[in-house]
Coordinates of C-alpha atoms in Angstrom, one line a residue:
M629 CA -169.1 -50.0 143.4
D630 CA -167.7 -49.7 146.9
P631 CA -170.7 -49.1 149.2
T632 CA -168.4 -47.5 151.8
A633 CA -167.0 -44.9 149.4
P634 CA -168.2 -41.3 150.1
S635 CA -170.7 -39.9 147.7
P636 CA -169.4 -37.2 145.3
D637 CA -169.6 -33.6 146.3
Y638 CA -171.6 -32.6 143.4
E639 CA -171.4 -28.9 144.2
T640 CA -167.7 -29.0 143.9
E641 CA -167.6 -31.4 141.0
Y642 CA -169.9 -29.3 138.8
N643 CA -168.8 -25.8 139.8
N644 CA -166.4 -25.2 136.9
R645 CA -165.9 -21.5 137.6
A646 CA -164.6 -22.2 141.0
R647 CA -162.4 -25.0 139.7
V648 CA -160.9 -22.6 137.1
P649 CA -160.4 -19.3 138.8
E650 CA -158.9 -17.7 135.7
H651 CA -162.1 -18.3 133.8
P652 CA -163.1 -14.5 133.6
G653 CA -160.0 -13.9 131.4
I654 CA -160.7 -16.9 129.2
I655 CA -164.3 -15.8 128.7
A656 CA -163.2 -12.3 127.9
G657 CA -160.8 -13.8 125.3
W658 CA -163.7 -15.7 123.8
K659 CA -165.7 -12.4 123.4
A660 CA -162.8 -10.6 121.8
D661 CA -161.9 -13.4 119.4
A662 CA -165.5 -13.9 118.4
A663 CA -165.9 -10.2 117.6
A664 CA -162.7 -10.2 115.6
Y665 CA -163.9 -13.2 113.5
R666 CA -167.3 -11.6 112.8
E667 CA -165.5 -8.6 111.3
I668 CA -163.8 -10.8 108.6
A669 CA -165.9 -13.9 108.1
P670 CA -168.6 -14.2 105.4
S671 CA -171.7 -14.5 107.5
E672 CA -175.4 -14.0 108.1
L673 CA -176.0 -12.8 111.6
G674 CA -179.1 -12.9 113.7
V675 CA -181.1 -15.3 111.4
R676 CA -184.4 -16.0 113.2
Y677 CA -185.7 -19.5 113.7
G678 CA -188.5 -18.7 116.2
E679 CA -190.3 -15.9 118.0
G680 CA -188.2 -15.8 121.2
E681 CA -185.6 -13.0 121.6
R682 CA -182.7 -15.4 121.6
Q683 CA -184.2 -17.8 119.0
C684 CA -181.7 -17.0 116.2
Y685 CA -178.4 -18.2 114.8
D686 CA -175.3 -16.8 113.2
L687 CA -174.3 -18.6 110.0
F688 CA -170.6 -18.5 109.1
K689 CA -169.8 -19.6 105.6
P690 CA -166.6 -21.1 104.1
Q691 CA -164.9 -19.6 101.1
E692 CA -165.3 -22.9 99.3
S693 CA -167.7 -25.7 100.5
R694 CA -166.2 -29.1 100.7
G695 CA -168.4 -31.1 103.0
D696 CA -171.9 -32.7 102.7
A697 CA -173.3 -31.4 106.0
L698 CA -173.8 -28.3 108.0
V699 CA -172.3 -28.0 111.5
M700 CA -174.5 -26.6 114.3
F701 CA -172.6 -25.3 117.3
I702 CA -174.4 -24.9 120.6
H703 CA -172.9 -22.8 123.4
G704 CA -172.7 -23.7 127.1
G705 CA -173.3 -21.7 130.3
Y706 CA -175.4 -24.2 132.2
W707 CA -178.5 -23.3 130.2
Q708 CA -178.6 -19.9 132.1
A709 CA -175.7 -17.8 130.8
L710 CA -173.8 -16.6 127.6
D711 CA -175.0 -16.3 124.0
P712 CA -173.7 -16.9 120.5
S713 CA -171.7 -13.6 120.4
F714 CA -169.1 -15.3 122.6
F715 CA -168.5 -18.1 120.2
S716 CA -168.3 -16.9 116.6
H717 CA -164.7 -17.9 116.4
M718 CA -165.7 -21.5 117.1
A719 CA -166.6 -21.6 113.4
R720 CA -163.2 -20.5 112.1
G721 CA -161.5 -23.9 112.0
L722 CA -164.4 -25.6 110.4
N723 CA -165.0 -22.8 107.9
A724 CA -161.3 -23.2 106.8
R725 CA -162.1 -26.8 106.2
G726 CA -165.0 -26.0 103.9
L727 CA -167.9 -26.3 106.3
P728 CA -170.7 -23.9 107.1
V729 CA -171.3 -23.4 110.8
A730 CA -174.5 -22.1 112.5
V731 CA -173.8 -20.8 116.0
V732 CA -177.2 -21.2 117.6
G733 CA -178.8 -19.2 120.4
Y734 CA -181.6 -20.2 122.8
D735 CA -183.6 -18.7 125.6
L736 CA -182.2 -19.2 129.1
C737 CA -183.3 -20.6 132.5
P738 CA -185.1 -19.5 134.6
Q739 CA -187.0 -17.5 132.0
V740 CA -187.9 -20.8 130.3
E741 CA -187.7 -24.4 131.5
L742 CA -184.9 -26.6 130.3
G743 CA -187.3 -28.8 128.3
H744 CA -188.2 -25.7 126.4
I745 CA -184.6 -25.1 125.5
V746 CA -184.4 -28.7 124.1
W747 CA -187.5 -27.9 122.0
E748 CA -185.8 -24.7 120.8
I749 CA -182.7 -26.5 119.6
Q750 CA -184.9 -29.0 117.7
Q751 CA -186.7 -26.1 116.1
A752 CA -183.3 -24.5 115.2
A753 CA -182.1 -27.8 113.6
A754 CA -185.3 -28.2 111.7
A755 CA -185.1 -24.6 110.4
L756 CA -181.5 -25.1 109.2
W757 CA -182.5 -28.3 107.3
R758 CA -185.5 -26.6 105.7
R759 CA -183.4 -23.7 104.5
Y760 CA -180.2 -25.5 103.4
G761 CA -181.3 -29.1 102.8
L762 CA -178.2 -30.4 104.5
P763 CA -177.9 -33.0 107.3
I764 CA -176.6 -31.6 110.5
V765 CA -173.6 -32.5 112.7
A766 CA -174.5 -31.2 116.1
T767 CA -171.6 -30.1 118.4
G768 CA -171.7 -28.2 121.6
H769 CA -169.8 -27.3 124.8
S770 CA -171.0 -28.2 128.3
A771 CA -174.8 -27.5 128.3
G772 CA -174.4 -27.4 124.5
G773 CA -173.0 -30.9 124.6
H774 CA -176.2 -32.0 126.3
L775 CA -178.3 -30.2 123.7
A776 CA -176.2 -31.7 120.8
A777 CA -176.9 -35.2 122.2
C778 CA -180.6 -34.4 122.6
A779 CA -180.6 -33.3 118.9
L780 CA -179.0 -36.6 117.8
A781 CA -181.5 -38.7 119.8
T782 CA -184.6 -36.7 118.6
N783 CA -187.3 -38.5 116.8
W784 CA -187.6 -35.9 114.0
R785 CA -190.9 -37.3 112.7
N786 CA -192.5 -36.3 116.0
V787 CA -191.2 -32.8 115.6
D788 CA -192.6 -32.6 112.1
P789 CA -193.7 -35.5 109.9
G790 CA -192.1 -33.8 106.9
L791 CA -188.6 -33.9 108.4
P792 CA -186.1 -36.6 107.5
E793 CA -185.5 -39.4 110.0
R794 CA -181.8 -38.7 110.1
L795 CA -181.8 -34.9 110.2
V796 CA -178.9 -34.9 112.7
T797 CA -176.5 -37.6 111.7
S798 CA -173.8 -37.3 114.4
A799 CA -173.0 -35.4 117.5
Y800 CA -169.7 -34.2 119.0
G801 CA -170.3 -33.4 122.7
I802 CA -167.5 -31.4 124.4
S803 CA -167.6 -31.6 128.2
G804 CA -171.3 -32.5 127.9
L805 CA -173.9 -33.3 130.6
Y806 CA -176.0 -36.3 129.7
N807 CA -177.4 -37.3 133.1
L808 CA -178.9 -34.2 134.8
K809 CA -179.9 -35.9 138.0
P810 CA -176.7 -34.9 139.9
L811 CA -177.4 -31.3 139.2
T812 CA -180.5 -31.4 141.4
E813 CA -178.2 -31.4 144.4
T814 CA -176.3 -28.3 143.3
S815 CA -176.8 -24.5 143.3
I816 CA -176.9 -24.8 139.5
N817 CA -180.4 -26.0 140.0
D818 CA -181.6 -22.7 141.5
A819 CA -182.3 -21.5 137.9
L820 CA -183.1 -24.9 136.4
Q821 CA -185.6 -26.0 139.0
L822 CA -185.3 -29.6 138.1
D823 CA -186.7 -32.4 140.2
M824 CA -185.7 -36.0 139.7
V825 CA -188.5 -36.7 137.3
S826 CA -187.8 -33.7 135.0
A827 CA -184.0 -34.3 135.3
E828 CA -184.4 -37.8 134.0
R829 CA -186.8 -36.6 131.3
E830 CA -184.4 -34.1 129.9
S831 CA -181.3 -36.4 130.2
P832 CA -180.4 -37.9 126.8
L833 CA -178.7 -40.8 128.6
F834 CA -182.2 -42.1 129.4
W835 CA -183.7 -41.5 125.9
P836 CA -183.9 -44.2 123.3
A837 CA -180.4 -44.4 121.9
P838 CA -180.0 -43.1 118.3
S839 CA -178.7 -46.5 116.9
R840 CA -176.6 -46.5 113.8
L841 CA -175.7 -42.8 114.3
T842 CA -172.5 -41.4 115.7
M843 CA -171.8 -39.9 119.1
D844 CA -168.4 -38.6 120.2
A845 CA -168.0 -37.5 123.8
V846 CA -164.9 -35.5 124.5
V847 CA -163.7 -34.1 127.8
G848 CA -160.7 -32.1 129.1
G849 CA -158.1 -34.1 130.9
A850 CA -158.1 -31.6 133.8
E851 CA -161.8 -31.6 134.3
S852 CA -163.6 -33.1 137.4
D853 CA -164.2 -36.8 137.8
E854 CA -168.0 -36.2 137.3
Y855 CA -167.4 -34.7 133.8
H856 CA -165.2 -37.7 132.8
K857 CA -168.0 -40.0 134.2
Q858 CA -170.7 -38.1 132.2
S859 CA -168.8 -38.7 128.9
R860 CA -167.8 -42.2 129.5
R861 CA -171.3 -43.2 130.6
I862 CA -173.0 -41.9 127.4
V863 CA -170.4 -43.7 125.3
D864 CA -170.8 -47.0 127.2
V865 CA -174.6 -47.0 127.4
W866 CA -175.3 -45.8 123.9
G867 CA -172.5 -47.9 122.5
L868 CA -174.3 -51.0 123.8
E869 CA -177.4 -49.9 122.0
G870 CA -176.0 -49.6 118.5
V871 CA -174.6 -46.1 118.5
Q872 CA -171.2 -45.6 117.0
T873 CA -169.5 -44.0 120.0
R874 CA -166.1 -42.6 120.8
Y875 CA -164.6 -41.2 124.0
E876 CA -161.6 -38.9 124.1
E877 CA -159.7 -36.8 126.7
I878 CA -158.0 -33.6 125.6
A879 CA -154.7 -33.7 127.6
G880 CA -154.3 -30.8 130.0
A881 CA -157.5 -29.0 129.1
N882 CA -159.9 -27.6 131.6
H883 CA -163.6 -26.9 131.2
F884 CA -162.9 -23.6 129.5
T885 CA -159.8 -24.3 127.5
V886 CA -161.1 -27.6 126.0
I887 CA -162.9 -25.8 123.1
A888 CA -159.9 -23.8 122.0
G889 CA -159.0 -26.1 119.2
L890 CA -162.2 -25.4 117.3
A891 CA -160.7 -22.1 116.2
E892 CA -157.9 -23.9 114.3
A893 CA -158.3 -25.8 111.1
E894 CA -155.5 -28.3 111.9
D895 CA -156.6 -29.1 115.4
P896 CA -157.6 -32.8 115.9
M897 CA -161.0 -31.7 117.3
T898 CA -161.7 -29.6 114.2
R899 CA -160.5 -32.4 111.9
R900 CA -162.8 -35.0 113.6
I901 CA -165.9 -32.8 113.3
A902 CA -165.0 -32.1 109.6
E903 CA -164.7 -35.9 109.1
L904 CA -168.2 -36.4 110.6
A905 CA -169.4 -33.7 108.2
G906 CA -167.8 -35.4 105.1
A907 CA -165.1 -32.7 104.6

């Protein structure tokens, strides 16, 4: 590392909405596409896994099951915005490939601490396993990529001694955040209220690596250097510790368009997650 190089401007690097000024139209498109998919898809909506207002998931079912796992999709929004109703159509491609998909909700900062959200996602995964008896492939976008990696690295026996050791068998993080320390220097932290100790504690990069399991870290080619660094770092560090890791850039995609492929059965992103789920 060059000691004379300027330190990154984290506020600029992590402010995705400023980097992509057309984001309101993209998010509005998510909302419309998600509502349209809910109208036609076999589903169970608003299934509760906890007492909190947002502690529920929407399950979207394939016409014919072909895999041996269930996919859990976790939305982004920097742990402080959005909800599953924007992302129902993220199940469409995987449903077409024979996989059930649970689009999971969670409480938001600052109403709860980020560590509580990690706990909620663990509770959601445990509830899905208890109900369906299927191992889980965790995937998520942005903050959801962070939560998917946390789910992969969870010691499930500490959550509940009755849970299997490999409840989550693989994770597919899309534009994920795996080291939260840089966020302490940004306005994003106004809601998160992380200090360096809590930022490290909630960063899966610093957790014991889930050796022998699989972690894909995918990022849009047009995203900031910090997002590329986040994905490469988790792949490098966990890869050295026995995790089967894979890094990929989606050419031309920005932070908001990078997930578009999940709506299509033949997209390489959908096909890879289906492969991880045995379909």
